[in-house]
């Protein structure tokens, strides 16, 4: 593919970038090399494929080499580009926030299911640990009548969340607030009045963080990952707060680690939630918990509140 004058083509760059990334142990090397080349050249996928046998402009080639060097040092591609997509919506990212993951979209799917199947009226939603704001923004897009309270303990994450909320055009309905879990909602008189609480809380066992892929352990904020010694420190407090802030009949939907289902179903049972289930994520792993607060007049079944609890894939 090298041209007669010795000039490198886009295809040469793509192949070289791919082999550098493969040598650095990056399994998704071909995909990332293509993505970084596209962005370095300011082209979409079709535009790049149509030009593979041509030489790139010098500045695009230089930028691509810089991107590849950063990616080879295990900086995530989304961090290098400063953006990703969640639920089809562009989201800006930086080292202050977790990069939104496709599997977290399962939370939006569950919210849509609750609204369609159970007729859950979604007027007031809380997104606890909003990070980039991805869940709050996707929910605002799906539920145009809802107001959403997006809370996080990290001021830097909230700055980015505000930018994303504004860029998505939903700032009139998404309120970004700082504080520890539900604490900022107390002063807004939301106790007992929230229809749906969603969260992707930190749930990694502290001792396991350093053994995660370098893209995660070195580049993503500890506060987004660290679930304490057993991974459940934040989840226990999330369940406790959701019990107080949800209205009767309201739902809690949150992401967990694939091996945490049974312990979390037990916590929900002891906290008075009913019909708790752990739904599979895109990879079929049990990662999305859905649980309900009983209605005021709802009596626990004879086998107790645990009836109906199941982990379909645990
Ligand atoms: C796993 S990240 C999830 C970010 C985003 N919701 C997503 O799904 O991509 C967890 C977030 O929870 C926030 N967080 C951690 N502890 C918190 C606490 N006690 N109160 C509020 N937010 C907290 C972190 O700052 C981080 O932004």
CSV table of C-alpha atoms and ligand atoms in Angstrom, one decimal:
chain,number,residue,atom,x,y,z
A,1,UNK,CA,0.0,0.0,0.0
A,2,UNK,CA,3.1,2.3,0.3
A,3,UNK,CA,3.1,4.7,-2.7
A,4,UNK,CA,6.0,4.8,-5.2
A,5,UNK,CA,7.5,7.9,-3.6
A,6,UNK,CA,7.7,6.1,-0.2
A,7,UNK,CA,4.8,8.2,1.2
A,8,UNK,CA,2.8,6.3,3.8
A,9,UNK,CA,-0.9,5.8,3.1
A,10,UNK,CA,-3.8,5.8,5.6
A,11,UNK,CA,-3.7,2.0,5.3
A,12,UNK,CA,0.0,1.9,6.2
A,13,UNK,CA,-0.7,4.1,9.3
A,14,UNK,CA,-3.7,1.9,10.3
A,15,UNK,CA,-1.6,-1.3,10.0
A,16,UNK,CA,1.3,0.2,11.9
A,17,UNK,CA,-0.9,1.6,14.6
A,18,UNK,CA,-2.7,-1.7,15.0
A,19,UNK,CA,0.6,-3.6,15.5
A,20,UNK,CA,1.9,-1.1,18.0
A,21,UNK,CA,-1.4,-1.5,20.0
A,22,UNK,CA,-1.3,-5.3,19.7
A,23,UNK,CA,2.3,-5.3,21.0
A,24,UNK,CA,1.1,-3.3,24.0
A,25,UNK,CA,-1.5,-6.1,24.8
A,26,UNK,CA,-4.6,-4.2,23.7
A,27,UNK,CA,-7.1,-6.8,22.5
A,28,UNK,CA,-9.3,-4.3,20.6
A,29,UNK,CA,-6.2,-2.9,18.7
A,30,UNK,CA,-7.7,-3.0,15.2
A,31,UNK,CA,-10.9,-1.2,16.3
A,32,UNK,CA,-9.0,1.4,18.3
A,33,UNK,CA,-6.4,2.1,15.6
A,34,UNK,CA,-9.2,2.7,13.1
A,35,UNK,CA,-11.1,4.9,15.6
A,36,UNK,CA,-8.0,7.0,16.4
A,37,UNK,CA,-7.0,7.3,12.8
A,38,UNK,CA,-10.5,8.5,11.9
A,39,UNK,CA,-10.5,11.1,14.6
A,40,UNK,CA,-6.9,12.2,13.8
A,41,UNK,CA,-8.0,12.8,10.2
A,42,UNK,CA,-11.4,14.2,11.0
A,43,UNK,CA,-13.1,11.6,8.9
A,44,UNK,CA,-16.0,9.3,9.5
A,45,UNK,CA,-15.7,5.5,8.9
A,46,UNK,CA,-16.9,5.7,5.3
A,47,UNK,CA,-14.6,8.7,4.5
A,48,UNK,CA,-11.6,6.9,5.9
A,49,UNK,CA,-12.3,3.6,4.1
A,50,UNK,CA,-12.7,5.5,0.8
A,51,UNK,CA,-9.2,7.1,1.3
A,52,UNK,CA,-7.2,4.1,2.6
A,53,UNK,CA,-4.8,4.1,-0.4
A,54,UNK,CA,-4.1,7.8,-0.2
A,55,UNK,CA,-1.5,9.6,2.0
A,56,UNK,CA,-2.9,11.5,5.0
A,57,UNK,CA,-2.1,15.2,5.6
A,58,UNK,CA,1.1,15.5,7.7
A,59,UNK,CA,-0.8,17.0,10.7
A,60,UNK,CA,-3.2,14.0,10.7
A,61,UNK,CA,-0.4,11.5,10.6
A,62,UNK,CA,1.4,13.3,13.5
A,63,UNK,CA,-1.7,13.4,15.6
A,64,UNK,CA,-2.4,9.7,14.9
A,65,UNK,CA,1.1,8.8,16.1
A,66,UNK,CA,0.5,10.8,19.3
A,67,UNK,CA,-2.9,9.1,19.8
A,68,UNK,CA,-1.3,5.6,19.3
A,69,UNK,CA,1.5,6.4,21.8
A,70,UNK,CA,-1.1,7.4,24.4
A,71,UNK,CA,-3.3,4.3,23.7
A,72,UNK,CA,-0.2,2.1,23.9
A,73,UNK,CA,0.4,3.5,27.4
A,74,UNK,CA,-3.1,2.1,28.1
A,75,UNK,CA,-5.0,5.4,28.2
A,76,UNK,CA,-8.6,4.5,27.1
A,77,UNK,CA,-9.5,5.6,23.6
A,78,UNK,CA,-12.5,7.5,24.9
A,79,UNK,CA,-10.2,9.5,27.3
A,80,UNK,CA,-7.8,10.3,24.4
A,81,UNK,CA,-10.7,11.6,22.3
A,82,UNK,CA,-12.5,13.2,25.3
A,83,UNK,CA,-15.8,11.7,24.3
A,84,UNK,CA,-17.9,8.6,23.9
A,85,UNK,CA,-21.5,7.7,23.3
A,86,UNK,CA,-24.2,6.4,25.7
A,87,UNK,CA,-27.6,5.4,24.6
A,88,UNK,CA,-26.7,7.1,21.2
A,89,UNK,CA,-26.0,10.4,22.9
A,90,UNK,CA,-22.6,12.1,22.7
A,91,UNK,CA,-21.0,12.3,26.2
A,92,UNK,CA,-17.8,14.2,27.0
A,93,UNK,CA,-15.4,12.4,29.3
A,94,UNK,CA,-12.3,13.2,31.3
A,95,UNK,CA,-10.2,11.5,34.0
A,96,UNK,CA,-12.6,12.9,36.5
A,97,UNK,CA,-15.4,10.5,35.5
A,98,UNK,CA,-16.0,6.9,34.7
A,99,UNK,CA,-16.3,6.3,31.0
A,100,UNK,CA,-19.9,5.2,30.4
A,101,UNK,CA,-20.1,1.5,29.5
A,102,UNK,CA,-22.6,-0.1,27.0
A,103,UNK,CA,-23.7,-2.6,29.7
A,104,UNK,CA,-24.9,0.3,31.9
A,105,UNK,CA,-27.6,1.0,29.2
A,106,UNK,CA,-29.3,-2.0,30.8
A,107,UNK,CA,-30.5,0.4,33.5
A,108,UNK,CA,-32.3,2.5,30.9
A,109,UNK,CA,-33.8,-0.6,29.3
A,110,UNK,CA,-35.2,-1.7,32.7
A,111,UNK,CA,-36.7,1.8,33.3
A,112,UNK,CA,-38.4,1.6,29.9
A,113,UNK,CA,-39.7,-1.8,30.8
A,114,UNK,CA,-41.1,-0.7,34.2
A,115,UNK,CA,-42.8,2.2,32.6
A,116,UNK,CA,-44.3,0.2,29.7
A,117,UNK,CA,-45.1,-3.1,31.6
A,118,UNK,CA,-45.9,-1.9,35.1
A,119,UNK,CA,-47.3,1.5,34.0
A,120,UNK,CA,-44.8,3.2,36.4
A,121,UNK,CA,-45.4,6.9,36.2
A,122,UNK,CA,-42.0,8.5,36.0
A,123,UNK,CA,-42.2,12.1,37.2
A,124,UNK,CA,-39.4,12.3,39.7
A,125,UNK,CA,-36.2,10.3,39.1
A,126,UNK,CA,-32.9,10.3,41.1
A,127,UNK,CA,-29.6,9.3,39.5
A,128,UNK,CA,-27.2,8.6,42.4
A,129,UNK,CA,-23.5,8.9,41.4
A,130,UNK,CA,-24.2,10.5,38.1
A,131,UNK,CA,-20.5,10.9,37.0
A,132,UNK,CA,-20.6,12.1,33.4
A,133,UNK,CA,-24.4,12.5,33.7
A,134,UNK,CA,-25.0,9.7,31.1
A,135,UNK,CA,-27.9,7.9,32.9
A,136,UNK,CA,-29.7,11.2,33.8
A,137,UNK,CA,-29.4,12.5,30.2
A,138,UNK,CA,-30.6,9.2,28.7
A,139,UNK,CA,-33.5,9.1,31.1
A,140,UNK,CA,-34.4,12.7,30.3
A,141,UNK,CA,-34.4,11.8,26.6
A,142,UNK,CA,-36.7,8.8,27.2
A,143,UNK,CA,-39.1,10.4,29.7
A,144,UNK,CA,-39.9,13.9,28.6
A,145,UNK,CA,-42.3,14.5,31.5
A,146,UNK,CA,-39.8,13.6,34.2
A,147,UNK,CA,-37.6,15.8,36.3
A,148,UNK,CA,-34.3,14.2,37.2
A,149,UNK,CA,-32.0,14.9,40.1
A,150,UNK,CA,-28.4,13.9,39.3
A,151,UNK,CA,-26.2,13.7,42.3
A,152,UNK,CA,-22.5,13.0,42.8
A,153,UNK,CA,-19.9,13.5,45.6
A,154,UNK,CA,-17.2,14.7,43.1
A,155,UNK,CA,-17.4,18.4,42.2
A,156,UNK,CA,-15.1,17.7,39.1
A,157,UNK,CA,-17.5,15.0,37.9
A,158,UNK,CA,-20.4,17.3,38.3
A,159,UNK,CA,-18.8,20.1,36.2
A,160,UNK,CA,-18.6,17.6,33.4
A,161,UNK,CA,-22.1,16.3,34.0
A,162,UNK,CA,-23.4,19.9,33.8
A,163,UNK,CA,-21.6,20.4,30.4
A,164,UNK,CA,-23.1,17.1,29.1
A,165,UNK,CA,-26.6,18.0,30.4
A,166,UNK,CA,-26.4,21.4,28.7
A,167,UNK,CA,-25.0,19.9,25.4
A,168,UNK,CA,-27.9,17.4,25.4
A,169,UNK,CA,-30.4,20.2,25.8
A,170,UNK,CA,-32.0,18.8,28.9
A,171,UNK,CA,-30.8,21.3,31.6
A,172,UNK,CA,-34.4,22.5,32.2
A,173,UNK,CA,-35.3,19.1,33.6
A,174,UNK,CA,-32.0,17.7,34.9
A,175,UNK,CA,-30.8,19.2,38.2
A,176,UNK,CA,-27.1,18.4,38.9
A,177,UNK,CA,-26.5,18.4,42.7
A,178,UNK,CA,-23.4,17.8,44.9
A,179,UNK,CA,-23.4,15.6,47.9
A,180,UNK,CA,-23.1,12.2,49.6
A,181,UNK,CA,-25.7,9.8,48.0
A,182,UNK,CA,-29.2,11.1,49.0
A,183,UNK,CA,-28.0,13.9,51.3
A,184,UNK,CA,-28.6,16.7,48.8
A,185,UNK,CA,-32.1,15.5,48.2
A,186,UNK,CA,-33.1,15.8,51.8
A,187,UNK,CA,-33.0,19.6,51.6
A,188,UNK,CA,-35.1,19.4,48.4
A,189,UNK,CA,-38.0,17.7,50.4
A,190,UNK,CA,-37.8,14.6,48.2
A,191,UNK,CA,-38.0,12.1,51.0
A,192,UNK,CA,-40.7,9.5,50.1
A,193,UNK,CA,-41.5,11.3,46.8
A,194,UNK,CA,-39.1,9.7,44.2
A,195,UNK,CA,-40.6,7.3,41.6
A,196,UNK,CA,-37.4,5.8,40.4
A,197,UNK,CA,-33.8,5.7,41.8
A,198,UNK,CA,-31.1,4.6,39.4
A,199,UNK,CA,-27.4,4.2,40.1
A,200,UNK,CA,-24.2,2.7,38.9
A,201,UNK,CA,-22.5,2.8,42.2
A,202,UNK,CA,-18.8,2.0,43.0
A,203,UNK,CA,-18.9,-1.7,43.6
A,204,UNK,CA,-15.4,-3.1,43.1
A,205,UNK,CA,-13.8,-4.7,46.1
A,206,UNK,CA,-11.0,-2.3,47.2
A,207,UNK,CA,-8.3,-5.1,47.1
A,208,UNK,CA,-9.2,-5.9,43.5
A,209,UNK,CA,-8.9,-2.4,41.9
A,210,UNK,CA,-5.2,-2.7,41.2
A,211,UNK,CA,-5.7,-6.0,39.3
A,212,UNK,CA,-8.2,-4.5,36.9
A,213,UNK,CA,-7.2,-3.6,33.3
A,214,UNK,CA,-4.7,-0.6,33.4
A,215,UNK,CA,-7.3,1.4,31.4
A,216,UNK,CA,-9.5,1.2,34.5
A,217,UNK,CA,-7.1,1.1,37.5
A,218,UNK,CA,-4.8,3.8,36.2
A,219,UNK,CA,-7.2,6.1,34.4
A,220,UNK,CA,-10.6,6.0,36.0
A,221,UNK,CA,-11.3,7.8,39.3
A,222,UNK,CA,-11.0,5.6,42.5
A,223,UNK,CA,-14.2,7.2,43.8
A,224,UNK,CA,-16.0,5.7,40.8
A,225,UNK,CA,-14.7,2.2,41.5
A,226,UNK,CA,-14.1,1.7,45.2
A,227,UNK,CA,-16.9,-0.2,46.9
A,228,UNK,CA,-14.9,-0.7,50.1
A,229,UNK,CA,-13.4,-4.0,51.4
A,230,UNK,CA,-16.3,-6.2,50.3
A,231,UNK,CA,-17.5,-4.0,47.3
A,232,UNK,CA,-20.8,-3.3,49.1
A,233,UNK,CA,-20.1,-0.3,51.2
A,234,UNK,CA,-21.8,2.2,48.9
A,235,UNK,CA,-24.5,-0.3,47.9
A,236,UNK,CA,-25.6,-0.8,51.5
A,237,UNK,CA,-26.1,2.9,52.0
A,238,UNK,CA,-27.7,3.3,48.5
A,239,UNK,CA,-30.3,0.7,49.5
A,240,UNK,CA,-30.9,2.3,52.8
A,241,UNK,CA,-31.3,5.8,51.3
A,242,UNK,CA,-33.5,4.5,48.4
A,243,UNK,CA,-35.9,2.9,51.0
A,244,UNK,CA,-36.4,6.4,52.6
A,245,UNK,CA,-36.5,8.5,49.4
A,246,UNK,CA,-38.7,6.3,47.1
A,247,UNK,CA,-42.4,6.7,47.3
A,248,UNK,CA,-44.5,3.6,48.0
A,249,UNK,CA,-44.5,1.5,44.8
A,250,UNK,CA,-41.3,3.2,43.6
A,251,UNK,CA,-38.4,1.3,42.1
A,252,UNK,CA,-34.7,1.0,42.6
A,253,UNK,CA,-32.6,0.0,39.6
A,254,UNK,CA,-28.8,-0.3,39.9
A,255,UNK,CA,-25.8,-2.0,38.4
A,256,UNK,CA,-23.7,-4.5,40.4
A,257,UNK,CA,-20.7,-6.8,40.0
A,258,UNK,CA,-21.6,-10.1,38.3
A,259,UNK,CA,-20.9,-12.1,41.5
A,260,UNK,CA,-22.8,-9.8,43.9
A,261,UNK,CA,-26.4,-10.8,43.1
A,262,UNK,CA,-27.2,-13.2,46.0
A,263,UNK,CA,-25.8,-11.0,48.7
A,264,UNK,CA,-27.6,-7.9,47.3
A,265,UNK,CA,-30.9,-9.7,47.1
A,266,UNK,CA,-30.5,-10.6,50.7
A,267,UNK,CA,-29.8,-6.9,51.6
A,268,UNK,CA,-32.9,-5.8,49.7
A,269,UNK,CA,-35.0,-8.4,51.4
A,270,UNK,CA,-33.9,-7.3,54.8
A,271,UNK,CA,-34.5,-3.6,53.9
A,272,UNK,CA,-38.1,-4.3,53.0
A,273,UNK,CA,-37.9,-4.2,49.2
A,274,UNK,CA,-40.1,-6.7,47.3
A,275,UNK,CA,-40.0,-8.4,43.9
A,276,UNK,CA,-36.2,-8.0,43.6
A,277,UNK,CA,-34.6,-9.5,40.5
A,278,UNK,CA,-31.2,-9.4,39.0
A,279,UNK,CA,-31.5,-9.1,35.2
A,280,UNK,CA,-28.7,-10.0,32.8
A,281,UNK,CA,-26.6,-7.4,31.0
A,282,UNK,CA,-25.7,-7.5,27.3
A,283,UNK,CA,-23.2,-10.3,27.9
A,284,UNK,CA,-25.7,-12.3,29.8
A,285,UNK,CA,-24.1,-11.6,33.2
A,286,UNK,CA,-26.3,-10.8,36.2
A,287,UNK,CA,-25.7,-7.1,36.6
A,288,UNK,CA,-28.9,-5.1,36.8
A,289,UNK,CA,-30.9,-5.1,40.0
A,290,UNK,CA,-34.5,-4.1,40.0
A,291,UNK,CA,-36.5,-3.9,43.3
A,292,UNK,CA,-39.7,-2.3,44.5
A,293,UNK,CA,-40.9,-0.6,47.7
A,294,UNK,CA,-44.2,-2.1,48.7
A,295,UNK,CA,-47.4,0.0,48.3
A,296,UNK,CA,-48.8,1.5,51.5
A,297,UNK,CA,-51.6,-1.1,51.8
A,298,UNK,CA,-49.5,-4.0,50.4
A,299,UNK,CA,-49.1,-6.8,52.9
A,300,UNK,CA,-46.1,-9.1,52.7
A,301,UNK,CA,-46.9,-12.5,51.2
A,302,UNK,CA,-47.0,-15.5,53.6
A,303,UNK,CA,-43.5,-16.4,52.6
A,304,UNK,CA,-42.3,-12.9,53.5
A,305,UNK,CA,-41.1,-10.0,51.4
A,306,UNK,CA,-38.5,-12.3,49.8
A,307,UNK,CA,-41.2,-13.9,47.7
A,308,UNK,CA,-40.7,-13.0,44.1
A,309,UNK,CA,-37.0,-12.4,44.5
A,310,UNK,CA,-34.8,-14.1,42.0
A,311,UNK,CA,-31.6,-14.0,40.2
A,312,UNK,CA,-32.5,-15.2,36.7
A,313,UNK,CA,-28.8,-15.7,35.8
A,314,UNK,CA,-26.9,-16.0,39.1
B,1,LIG,C1,-19.3,3.8,38.7
B,1,LIG,S1,-19.4,5.6,38.6
B,1,LIG,C2,-20.8,5.8,37.7
B,1,LIG,C3,-20.9,7.0,36.8
B,1,LIG,C4,-22.1,7.1,35.8
B,1,LIG,N1,-23.4,7.0,36.5
B,1,LIG,C5,-22.0,5.9,34.8
B,1,LIG,O1,-22.8,5.0,34.9
B,1,LIG,O2,-21.2,6.0,33.9
B,1,LIG,C6,-19.9,6.0,40.3
B,1,LIG,C7,-20.0,7.4,40.6
B,1,LIG,O3,-20.5,7.5,42.0
B,1,LIG,C8,-19.9,8.6,42.6
B,1,LIG,N2,-19.9,8.4,44.0
B,1,LIG,C9,-19.1,7.6,44.7
B,1,LIG,N3,-19.4,7.7,46.0
B,1,LIG,C10,-20.4,8.5,46.1
B,1,LIG,C11,-21.2,9.0,47.2
B,1,LIG,N4,-21.0,8.6,48.5
B,1,LIG,N5,-22.2,9.9,47.0
B,1,LIG,C12,-22.5,10.3,45.7
B,1,LIG,N6,-21.7,9.9,44.6
B,1,LIG,C13,-20.7,9.0,44.8
B,1,LIG,C14,-18.5,8.7,41.9
B,1,LIG,O4,-17.9,10.0,42.1
B,1,LIG,C15,-18.8,8.3,40.5
B,1,LIG,O5,-19.0,9.4,39.7
